[in-house]
XYZ file of C-alpha atoms in Angstrom:
619
model
C 0.000 0.000 0.000
C 2.857 2.346 0.884
C 4.599 1.518 -2.386
C 1.467 2.289 -4.340
C 1.136 5.658 -2.662
C 4.784 6.455 -3.311
C 4.461 5.539 -6.972
C 1.406 7.794 -7.300
C 3.371 10.672 -5.821
C 6.256 10.019 -8.206
C 3.921 9.941 -11.213
C 2.422 13.311 -10.361
C 3.687 16.023 -12.750
C 6.025 18.707 -11.432
C 6.857 22.254 -12.431
C 9.983 22.568 -14.547
C 11.233 25.324 -12.239
C 10.129 27.598 -9.407
C 9.662 30.593 -11.715
C 6.907 28.842 -13.671
C 5.025 28.037 -10.468
C 5.252 31.586 -9.108
C 4.344 33.183 -12.438
C 1.310 30.896 -12.722
C 0.158 31.774 -9.193
C 0.723 35.494 -9.757
C -1.030 35.338 -13.133
C -4.041 33.629 -11.580
C -4.260 36.044 -8.641
C -3.724 39.164 -10.762
C -6.777 39.395 -12.982
C -8.955 42.005 -14.631
C -10.400 42.876 -11.204
C -7.076 44.479 -10.287
C -7.492 46.841 -13.241
C -11.189 47.686 -13.117
C -12.494 46.864 -9.615
C -9.812 48.143 -7.225
C -9.497 51.616 -8.868
C -13.287 51.956 -8.747
C -13.371 51.209 -4.987
C -10.594 53.734 -4.386
C -12.574 56.286 -6.376
C -15.844 55.924 -4.444
C -14.325 55.312 -0.997
C -12.128 58.284 -0.287
C -9.056 57.583 -2.396
C -6.073 56.721 -0.205
C -8.308 56.164 2.848
C -9.552 52.901 1.302
C -6.023 51.484 1.490
C -6.256 51.216 5.300
C -9.104 48.644 5.496
C -7.732 47.001 2.356
C -4.279 46.382 3.889
C -5.813 45.192 7.175
C -7.894 42.657 5.244
C -4.806 41.589 3.281
C -2.717 40.916 6.403
C -5.327 39.216 8.589
C -7.562 37.516 6.023
C -5.977 37.228 2.591
C -2.424 36.098 3.311
C -3.337 33.491 5.992
C -5.858 31.843 3.645
C -3.418 31.886 0.751
C -0.651 30.360 2.890
C -3.028 27.681 4.181
C -4.097 26.617 0.678
C -0.550 26.493 -0.674
C 0.715 24.529 2.336
C -2.033 21.905 2.420
C -1.904 21.365 -1.350
C 1.886 20.968 -1.317
C 1.814 18.541 1.632
C -1.017 16.260 0.491
C -0.178 16.598 -3.221
C -3.775 16.379 -4.449
C -6.425 18.551 -6.029
C -9.148 20.243 -3.993
C -11.459 17.225 -3.751
C -8.651 14.815 -2.865
C -7.281 17.144 -0.167
C -10.567 17.542 1.688
C -11.501 13.876 1.363
C -8.157 12.859 2.857
C -8.590 15.313 5.763
C -12.075 13.981 6.459
C -14.587 12.198 4.213
C -17.198 14.526 5.711
C -15.423 17.486 4.017
C -15.461 15.962 0.527
C -18.206 18.386 -0.447
C -15.869 21.350 0.081
C -13.686 20.211 -2.813
C -16.735 19.583 -5.002
C -17.999 23.105 -4.181
C -14.642 24.621 -5.197
C -14.678 22.684 -8.457
C -18.251 23.756 -9.312
C -17.483 27.421 -8.542
C -14.345 27.289 -10.702
C -16.307 25.702 -13.557
C -19.072 28.324 -13.409
C -16.572 31.187 -13.150
C -14.527 29.902 -16.092
C -17.710 29.828 -18.217
C -18.415 33.543 -17.898
C -14.808 34.683 -17.372
C -13.728 33.536 -20.799
C -16.401 35.791 -22.283
C -14.149 38.686 -21.223
C -11.464 37.259 -23.476
C -13.961 37.155 -26.340
C -14.908 40.816 -25.825
C -11.251 41.856 -25.544
C -10.539 39.946 -28.767
C -13.399 41.751 -30.548
C -12.071 45.163 -29.492
C -8.514 44.110 -30.339
C -9.476 43.301 -33.937
C -11.246 46.662 -34.299
C -8.296 48.562 -32.818
C -6.469 48.401 -36.165
C -9.038 50.667 -37.855
C -8.345 54.328 -38.426
C -10.262 56.107 -37.055
C -11.257 53.798 -34.198
C -14.878 52.624 -34.675
C -15.918 53.912 -31.228
C -14.599 57.412 -31.953
C -17.458 58.617 -34.155
C -21.114 57.900 -34.912
C -22.219 56.038 -38.022
C -24.603 57.369 -40.650
C -28.177 56.116 -40.232
C -29.839 53.660 -42.634
C -31.542 56.443 -44.613
C -28.215 58.262 -45.100
C -29.919 61.427 -43.849
C -27.882 61.933 -40.697
C -26.071 60.163 -37.886
C -27.492 57.227 -35.959
C -29.917 58.638 -33.385
C -28.995 56.198 -30.592
C -25.321 57.052 -31.025
C -25.955 60.820 -31.082
C -28.058 60.685 -27.892
C -25.375 58.730 -26.023
C -21.724 58.621 -27.137
C -19.872 56.725 -29.884
C -18.100 54.599 -27.232
C -21.404 53.693 -25.568
C -22.983 52.915 -28.915
C -20.124 50.689 -30.057
C -20.215 48.723 -26.791
C -23.962 48.301 -26.348
C -25.082 48.123 -29.977
C -22.166 47.140 -32.219
C -20.609 44.661 -29.767
C -23.425 43.322 -27.584
C -26.474 44.305 -29.679
C -28.117 44.399 -26.274
C -31.848 43.899 -25.674
C -33.983 46.303 -23.576
C -34.245 43.811 -20.688
C -33.226 40.335 -19.587
C -36.583 38.769 -20.513
C -35.966 39.624 -24.178
C -33.273 37.103 -25.065
C -32.485 38.169 -28.596
C -30.506 35.972 -30.970
C -26.950 34.693 -30.915
C -24.548 37.360 -32.174
C -22.409 35.473 -34.670
C -19.363 37.755 -34.237
C -19.341 37.088 -30.485
C -19.777 33.342 -31.058
C -16.670 33.354 -33.280
C -14.667 35.369 -30.727
C -15.825 33.093 -27.892
C -14.861 29.966 -29.843
C -11.461 31.504 -30.621
C -10.915 32.363 -26.944
C -11.674 28.787 -25.866
C -9.329 27.470 -28.571
C -6.522 29.640 -27.166
C -7.227 28.337 -23.650
C -7.234 24.734 -24.908
C -3.924 25.159 -26.728
C -2.338 26.505 -23.533
C -3.743 23.540 -21.570
C -2.996 20.827 -24.097
C -0.008 19.460 -22.132
C -1.167 20.399 -18.638
C 1.250 22.316 -16.428
C 4.035 21.763 -18.954
C 2.359 24.020 -21.520
C 0.851 26.382 -18.907
C 4.292 26.900 -17.409
C 5.582 28.143 -20.747
C 2.566 30.338 -21.535
C 2.754 32.276 -18.242
C 6.129 33.729 -19.220
C 4.127 35.881 -21.655
C 0.631 36.142 -20.141
C 1.852 37.147 -16.659
C 4.682 39.521 -17.565
C 3.085 41.276 -20.550
C 0.414 43.167 -18.506
C 3.159 44.706 -16.344
C 4.950 45.905 -19.466
C 1.756 47.469 -20.828
C 0.852 49.089 -17.487
C 4.338 50.606 -17.336
C 4.072 51.942 -20.912
C 0.619 53.360 -20.156
C 1.877 54.966 -16.945
C 4.834 56.651 -18.646
C 2.607 57.904 -21.467
C -0.253 58.967 -19.174
C 2.027 60.978 -16.900
C 2.983 63.135 -19.888
C -0.658 63.924 -20.695
C -2.361 67.093 -19.426
C -4.528 66.450 -16.372
C -2.822 63.228 -15.268
C -1.716 64.826 -11.997
C -5.350 65.750 -11.276
C -6.220 62.074 -11.422
C -3.340 61.074 -9.134
C -4.193 63.801 -6.603
C -7.787 62.559 -6.644
C -6.592 58.969 -6.045
C -4.234 59.675 -3.157
C -6.180 62.421 -1.350
C -7.763 60.559 1.588
C -11.260 61.211 2.900
C -10.923 59.923 6.471
C -14.626 60.414 7.227
C -15.489 57.638 4.785
C -13.879 55.087 7.127
C -16.876 55.489 9.467
C -19.011 53.771 6.822
C -19.218 49.974 7.541
C -19.748 49.292 3.828
C -16.161 50.429 3.168
C -14.770 47.737 5.461
C -17.059 45.101 3.984
C -16.030 45.963 0.420
C -12.335 46.021 1.412
C -12.589 42.551 2.961
C -14.431 41.084 -0.025
C -12.103 42.799 -2.518
C -8.919 41.319 -1.023
C -10.649 37.950 -0.772
C -11.719 37.850 -4.408
C -8.595 39.617 -5.660
C -6.342 36.876 -4.282
C -8.683 34.231 -5.784
C -8.585 31.991 -2.707
C -11.125 29.164 -2.173
C -11.231 28.289 -5.880
C -8.974 25.301 -5.288
C -6.519 26.566 -7.891
C -3.687 27.297 -5.459
C -4.192 23.855 -3.931
C -3.874 22.323 -7.404
C -0.856 24.438 -8.405
C 1.052 23.785 -5.169
C 0.358 20.051 -5.398
C 2.836 19.949 -8.311
C 5.593 21.420 -6.112
C 8.423 19.478 -4.523
C 7.478 18.435 -0.989
C 10.255 20.515 0.558
C 9.504 24.046 -0.603
C 9.123 27.288 1.332
C 5.383 27.797 0.773
C 5.273 30.596 3.378
C 7.581 32.753 1.285
C 5.587 31.895 -1.846
C 2.282 32.936 -0.238
C 3.617 36.261 1.042
C 5.279 36.991 -2.309
C 2.166 36.250 -4.368
C -0.104 38.181 -1.979
C 2.090 41.268 -1.836
C 2.665 41.323 -5.611
C -1.081 41.005 -6.200
C -1.918 43.984 -3.973
C 1.008 46.030 -5.313
C -0.283 45.363 -8.835
C -3.711 46.714 -7.857
C -2.100 49.929 -6.637
C 0.211 50.140 -9.651
C -2.716 49.635 -12.040
C -4.687 52.306 -10.169
C -1.909 54.848 -10.746
C -1.977 54.113 -14.492
C -5.782 54.098 -14.675
C -6.210 57.321 -12.661
C -3.573 59.075 -14.741
C -5.668 58.237 -17.804
C -8.941 59.154 -16.039
C -7.388 62.475 -14.973
C -6.479 63.172 -18.595
C -9.996 62.206 -19.705
C -11.600 64.420 -17.040
C -9.342 67.301 -18.019
C -10.250 66.858 -21.706
C -13.969 66.769 -20.842
C -13.572 69.851 -18.627
C -11.807 71.797 -21.396
C -14.422 70.689 -23.973
C -17.162 71.913 -21.651
C -15.466 75.271 -21.265
C -14.869 75.552 -25.019
C -18.594 75.071 -25.677
C -19.379 77.849 -23.211
C -16.686 80.065 -24.770
C -18.268 79.605 -28.194
C -21.686 80.598 -26.827
C -20.295 83.690 -25.079
C -18.218 84.693 -28.119
C -21.215 84.480 -30.465
C -23.642 86.195 -28.082
C -21.418 89.151 -27.140
C -19.746 89.279 -30.591
C -16.212 89.005 -29.297
C -13.368 88.299 -31.686
C -11.984 84.750 -31.828
C -9.393 83.779 -29.254
C -10.457 86.676 -27.042
C -11.856 84.263 -24.472
C -9.658 81.229 -23.881
C -9.812 78.219 -21.558
C -7.177 79.846 -19.337
C -9.070 83.157 -18.845
C -12.621 81.764 -19.117
C -13.355 82.050 -15.377
C -12.243 85.681 -15.333
C -14.418 86.572 -18.346
C -17.425 84.675 -17.007
C -17.315 86.514 -13.668
C -16.953 89.852 -15.471
C -19.848 89.215 -17.874
C -22.060 87.772 -15.156
C -21.444 90.882 -13.069
C -21.950 93.303 -15.970
C -24.814 91.544 -17.829
C -26.433 89.175 -15.288
C -29.771 88.874 -17.104
C -28.253 88.148 -20.482
C -25.783 85.590 -19.106
C -28.561 83.850 -17.159
C -30.531 83.443 -20.383
C -27.703 81.599 -22.119
C -27.593 77.798 -22.226
C -24.230 77.513 -20.475
C -23.055 74.235 -18.992
C -21.738 74.003 -15.448
C -18.127 72.893 -15.860
C -16.424 71.478 -12.765
C -13.290 69.326 -12.923
C -14.211 67.561 -9.674
C -17.533 66.488 -11.185
C -15.783 64.874 -14.139
C -13.328 63.119 -11.792
C -16.244 61.829 -9.693
C -17.787 60.033 -12.670
C -16.967 56.518 -11.511
C -17.144 53.336 -13.520
C -16.133 49.752 -12.873
C -16.121 46.427 -14.631
C -16.921 46.366 -18.328
C -17.964 50.034 -18.168
C -14.431 51.071 -17.198
C -12.605 48.828 -19.664
C -14.796 49.011 -22.750
C -16.288 52.506 -22.429
C -14.292 54.870 -20.192
C -10.778 53.724 -21.120
C -11.689 53.287 -24.782
C -12.964 56.899 -24.793
C -9.748 58.088 -23.146
C -7.655 56.221 -25.724
C -9.337 58.205 -28.510
C -7.912 61.432 -27.095
C -4.352 60.052 -26.983
C -2.052 60.598 -29.985
C -1.560 57.307 -31.840
C -4.821 55.971 -30.430
C -4.681 52.706 -32.418
C -1.412 51.654 -30.760
C -2.753 52.357 -27.262
C -5.987 50.518 -27.983
C -4.091 47.462 -29.263
C -1.838 47.461 -26.187
C -4.718 47.891 -23.716
C -6.962 45.149 -25.081
C -4.018 42.789 -25.514
C -3.248 43.402 -21.835
C -6.867 42.635 -20.894
C -6.692 39.409 -22.901
C -3.437 38.402 -21.159
C -4.858 39.143 -17.709
C -7.961 37.098 -18.439
C -6.012 34.219 -19.973
C -3.642 33.810 -17.021
C -6.642 33.809 -14.646
C -8.344 31.195 -16.823
C -5.358 28.888 -16.236
C -6.251 28.776 -12.545
C -9.996 28.452 -13.069
C -9.700 25.536 -15.473
C -6.896 23.825 -13.550
C -9.182 23.810 -10.474
C -11.622 21.774 -12.559
C -9.234 19.442 -14.392
C -7.052 18.437 -11.410
C -9.938 17.123 -9.253
C -11.346 15.286 -12.287
C -7.974 13.639 -12.790
C -7.513 12.804 -9.099
C -10.998 11.267 -8.894
C -10.455 9.230 -12.087
C -13.815 10.393 -13.447
C -12.607 9.509 -16.941
C -11.085 6.125 -17.841
C -7.290 6.172 -17.846
C -7.142 5.170 -21.519
C -8.685 8.566 -22.435
C -5.737 10.976 -22.955
C -5.457 14.200 -20.993
C -5.799 16.230 -24.203
C -9.216 14.707 -24.932
C -10.475 15.279 -21.368
C -9.413 18.928 -21.603
C -11.127 19.238 -24.988
C -14.384 17.804 -23.579
C -14.388 20.257 -20.656
C -13.615 23.206 -22.960
C -16.369 22.158 -25.376
C -18.941 21.857 -22.564
C -17.889 25.258 -21.213
C -18.091 26.886 -24.647
C -21.563 25.451 -25.279
C -22.821 26.736 -21.928
C -21.195 30.146 -22.424
C -23.223 30.749 -25.602
C -25.853 32.312 -23.332
C -23.502 35.301 -23.003
C -23.521 35.865 -26.773
C -27.286 36.447 -26.815
C -28.739 39.941 -26.938
C -29.399 39.580 -23.197
C -25.965 38.031 -22.614
C -24.506 41.033 -20.789
C -27.302 40.858 -18.206
C -26.537 37.178 -17.587
C -22.845 37.983 -17.395
C -23.542 40.446 -14.583
C -25.571 37.795 -12.727
C -22.806 35.206 -12.945
C -20.171 37.797 -12.081
C -22.135 39.049 -9.083
C -23.379 35.830 -7.509
C -21.413 32.746 -8.593
C -18.123 33.829 -7.026
C -19.384 35.662 -3.942
C -21.389 33.789 -1.294
C -20.184 30.290 -2.342
C -16.495 31.273 -2.051
C -16.974 32.815 1.396
C -18.621 29.604 2.629
C -15.939 27.405 1.048
C -13.141 29.495 2.603
C -14.736 29.249 6.045
C -14.976 25.451 5.770
C -11.406 25.280 4.464
C -9.894 27.022 7.452
C -12.082 25.076 9.912
C -11.226 21.804 8.155
C -7.462 22.317 8.261
C -7.102 23.891 11.716
C -9.822 22.127 13.709
C -10.287 18.804 11.865
C -6.830 18.095 10.443
C -5.407 19.746 13.545
C -3.213 22.757 14.199
C -0.445 20.621 15.704
C -0.364 18.227 12.761
C -0.491 21.087 10.266
C 2.397 22.841 12.039
C 4.473 19.665 11.841
C 3.722 19.410 8.113
C 4.893 22.986 7.589
C 8.036 22.248 9.597
C 8.670 19.230 7.340
C 8.238 21.355 4.193
C 9.913 24.617 5.202
C 12.225 23.686 8.077
C 10.421 25.939 10.559
C 7.064 25.927 12.305
C 4.519 28.702 11.693
C 4.962 31.658 14.060
C 2.410 33.009 16.502
C 0.982 35.437 13.910
C -0.024 32.662 11.494
C -1.434 30.516 14.297
C -3.468 33.395 15.726
C -4.873 34.222 12.283
C -5.744 30.614 11.437
C -7.277 29.753 14.789
C -9.170 32.971 15.629
C -8.753 36.119 13.523
C -9.307 34.832 9.970
C -12.324 32.592 10.793
C -13.946 35.451 12.699
C -13.321 37.916 9.867
C -14.727 35.459 7.330
C -17.788 34.838 9.492
C -18.422 38.576 9.939
C -18.005 39.233 6.199
C -20.276 36.277 5.356
C -23.050 37.407 7.725
C -22.718 41.046 6.644
C -22.859 40.062 2.976
C -26.028 37.999 3.494
C -27.660 40.806 5.515
C -26.826 43.421 2.870
C -28.137 41.228 0.049
C -31.302 40.309 1.956
C -32.252 43.937 2.564
C -33.056 44.646 -1.070
C -34.310 42.725 -4.058
C -31.625 42.410 -6.763
C -31.929 44.838 -9.661
C -29.996 45.485 -12.842
C -29.299 48.344 -15.245
C -30.656 48.129 -18.781
C -29.692 49.926 -21.973
C -32.975 50.986 -23.545
C -33.064 53.657 -26.307
C -36.826 54.062 -25.686
C -36.278 54.981 -22.021
C -37.435 58.553 -21.384
C -34.185 59.479 -19.598
C -31.939 57.806 -22.198
C -28.889 57.727 -22.415
C -29.094 57.050 -18.682
C -29.444 53.367 -17.909
C -32.807 52.212 -16.602
C -32.878 50.275 -13.311
C -35.207 47.273 -13.244
C -35.848 44.509 -10.754
C -35.141 40.973 -11.836
C -38.282 38.960 -12.666
C -39.182 36.130 -10.279
C -37.802 33.344 -12.479
C -34.440 35.133 -12.815
C -34.406 35.784 -9.070
C -34.872 32.037 -8.546
C -31.858 31.374 -10.820
C -29.800 33.858 -8.776
C -30.626 31.961 -5.580
C -29.802 28.694 -7.342
C -26.418 30.002 -8.528
C -25.628 31.207 -5.000
C -26.543 27.931 -3.298
C -25.941 25.226 -5.924
C -22.123 25.114 -5.581
C -22.174 24.804 -1.776
C -25.117 22.419 -1.464
C -22.600 19.623 -1.961
C -21.006 20.401 1.447
C -23.974 19.271 3.612
C -25.076 16.601 1.109
C -21.706 14.812 1.078
C -21.407 15.053 4.867
C -24.944 13.679 5.307
C -24.274 10.850 2.846
C -21.076 9.864 4.670
C -22.794 9.932 8.063
C -25.634 7.729 6.808
C -23.117 5.338 5.225
C -21.119 5.102 8.464
C -24.281 4.475 10.465
C -25.351 1.672 8.150
C -21.902 0.069 8.329
C -21.812 0.322 12.107
C -25.322 -1.095 12.375
C -24.481 -4.067 10.150
C -21.197 -4.613 12.031
C -22.988 -4.673 15.387
C -25.576 -7.050 13.977
C -22.841 -9.475 12.856
C -21.223 -9.467 16.301
C -24.494 -9.645 18.274
C -24.784 -12.799 20.448
C -28.442 -13.045 19.509
C -27.541 -13.539 15.865
C -24.596 -15.821 16.510
C -24.831 -19.346 15.210
C -22.684 -20.542 18.138
C -25.461 -19.619 20.540
C -27.887 -21.930 18.723
C -25.397 -24.827 18.827
C -24.935 -24.361 22.547
C -28.670 -24.400 23.044
C -28.943 -27.619 21.042
C -26.216 -29.245 23.193
C -28.139 -28.299 26.289
C -31.201 -29.989 24.840
C -29.210 -33.169 24.123
C -27.914 -33.269 27.696
C -31.407 -32.905 29.018
C -32.547 -35.726 26.758
C-alpha cells in the first residue's frame, strides 16, 4: 500500500522550475479585477483612505488563507477534492464546491477574453470605430442612438453586444461574439494541451506582458495634461469615509476575491511542487505582488482618467466660450480656456440677465473626476474613450486590449486547472482517455454553456454570474477550508507538516490568524454580505433607447424566475457540502449497524449450537 502511494506521488507532474510556479500563481491572482475593480473602490471610498481597510484585510484575512491553501496542497499533493476527502470524508463536499465554482466562473470569465478579442481586432481601424457615430440607414444623418449617447457607448452596447432592452428579451446569438468566444476557448485549450508543462511556458508571456503594458501606459499617461489631477484625486484621503461599515465590507471582499482563494486553484498548483519548498515565502510573495499590482494599475488608470476628465472639462469650457463669443460678438481667441473664469465673472457681473438666459453648462473638474465606472464600463467605455484622445490611439488601444486578454487568460489557467485536477484525481474519466481529450471535452462543454452570453441579453446574464457565482459560495468554502485544516486536520499536525516542508514551524501570527482572527473575519463578512443582500431585491441596469431618460441606464428589478436562478447560482455550488457530509454519516451508520448485527450474540450461530447441546444433555 505504501509503495502504491509512493508511486502515485512520483507519477504526479512537477513544475519545470520555481519561476513557472510563481508566475502561474501570480497570473491567476492578478486578474482584470485588479485593473477595473480596485481603482473603482478607491474612487468611491475616499481615495487613499480605502487602502487602510484594504491592507488590514490583506494581512489578517488574505495572506493566511493563501498560505493555508498552498501549504495543504503541497503537503497532500492532491487537487481540492482529494485534499478535503483525505482530511475527512465529511469534508469531501468542500472540494466539489470549489470545483463547481471554478467551472461556473470559467464559463463567464472567458467571455471577457472574447470581448477583448473583438475590441482588439477593431483597434487596427483608423479612425477607431468607437470614436465617431455612423450614418443612419436612410443616409440622412447620424445614428440617433449614437448621437443621444456617445460613440463609445454605442459601439459597446449596440455594435458589440447588440443588447436587448431587458433580460426577458433574449435576442438571438450574435455570430461575431460566437466566433470570438470559440477563438478564446481554442486559445485556452492550446495553452492547456499538455497540462502544467504548456501552462508553465505560456505564463512567461501572459503574466509579464500586462506589467509591461501598465508601465508603458503609466509613462505615457504621466505626460498627458490632467494626469496629476487624477493622481491627486486617487491619493487624497477622505478619512470620514472610514466610518461607513460598507467600506470595510467591500475592502474585505475585494482582497478575498482579488487573491482568488477558495477556488482550489492554489491547492492544485502547489500540489505539483516538490514536498520541501518554502510555501510561506511563496504565499507572502504572491499576496504582496497582487496587492502592489492593484495599486500600480490604479496609478496608471487614474492618470488616464485624470487626462480624460481634463479633456472633458476643457471641452465643456470651449462650448461655453463659443456661446459667449457668439452672443457678445467678441473676436476669436479673445476668451480662452485659461481666462474663461475671469471673463465669465466679469460678464455675469456686468450683464447678469443676459448671461442667465444663455444655455451655459456648469463645468467642474471635480464632477468629471467623480464620474466613476467599474467592470466592463471602465474597460470598454471609459478607457476606450480616453484612448481616442491620446495621440496614436490605435497603438494604445491594441496594447490595452491585448493586456486585458493576457490578464484574463492567465486567470483562466487557474480556473480551469481547479476543474481538471480534481477530475484527474478522482479518475472520473477512464485512464485510456488521454489528458488532451479530457481537456477538450471540458472546454467544449464550457463553450456550449457560455453561448448564453452571446445572446442579446448576454450582458445581463454575465452580470448575474459575475455578481453571484463567485461571492457567497467562495466565502462559505473558505470558512470550511480554514475550519477543516485547523480544527479537523489539527493545528499541531499542520504545524508539523509545515516544519517538514519549510524547516520551521509557523509563528504566533499565522497561528493566531488561522485559529481565531481569519475565521472570525470570514464569518463577519459572510453574515454582513447575506444581511446586505437580503435587505433589497436584486436589480440590474438596462440599456434601452426608448427609455425617457436615455442615455441614462434604466434600473429594473429581476423577474421572479431570474431571481430564482440567482438563488440557485448562489446555493448550488455549496449544497454539496452538507449533502456529502450527510451521505457519509448515513453510510457510516449503516456500516456500524451491520457490524454490530454481525457481532451480536443473539444472531450468533454458536449460541444456537450451545442451546442444542443443552437440549441433548437434558434428553
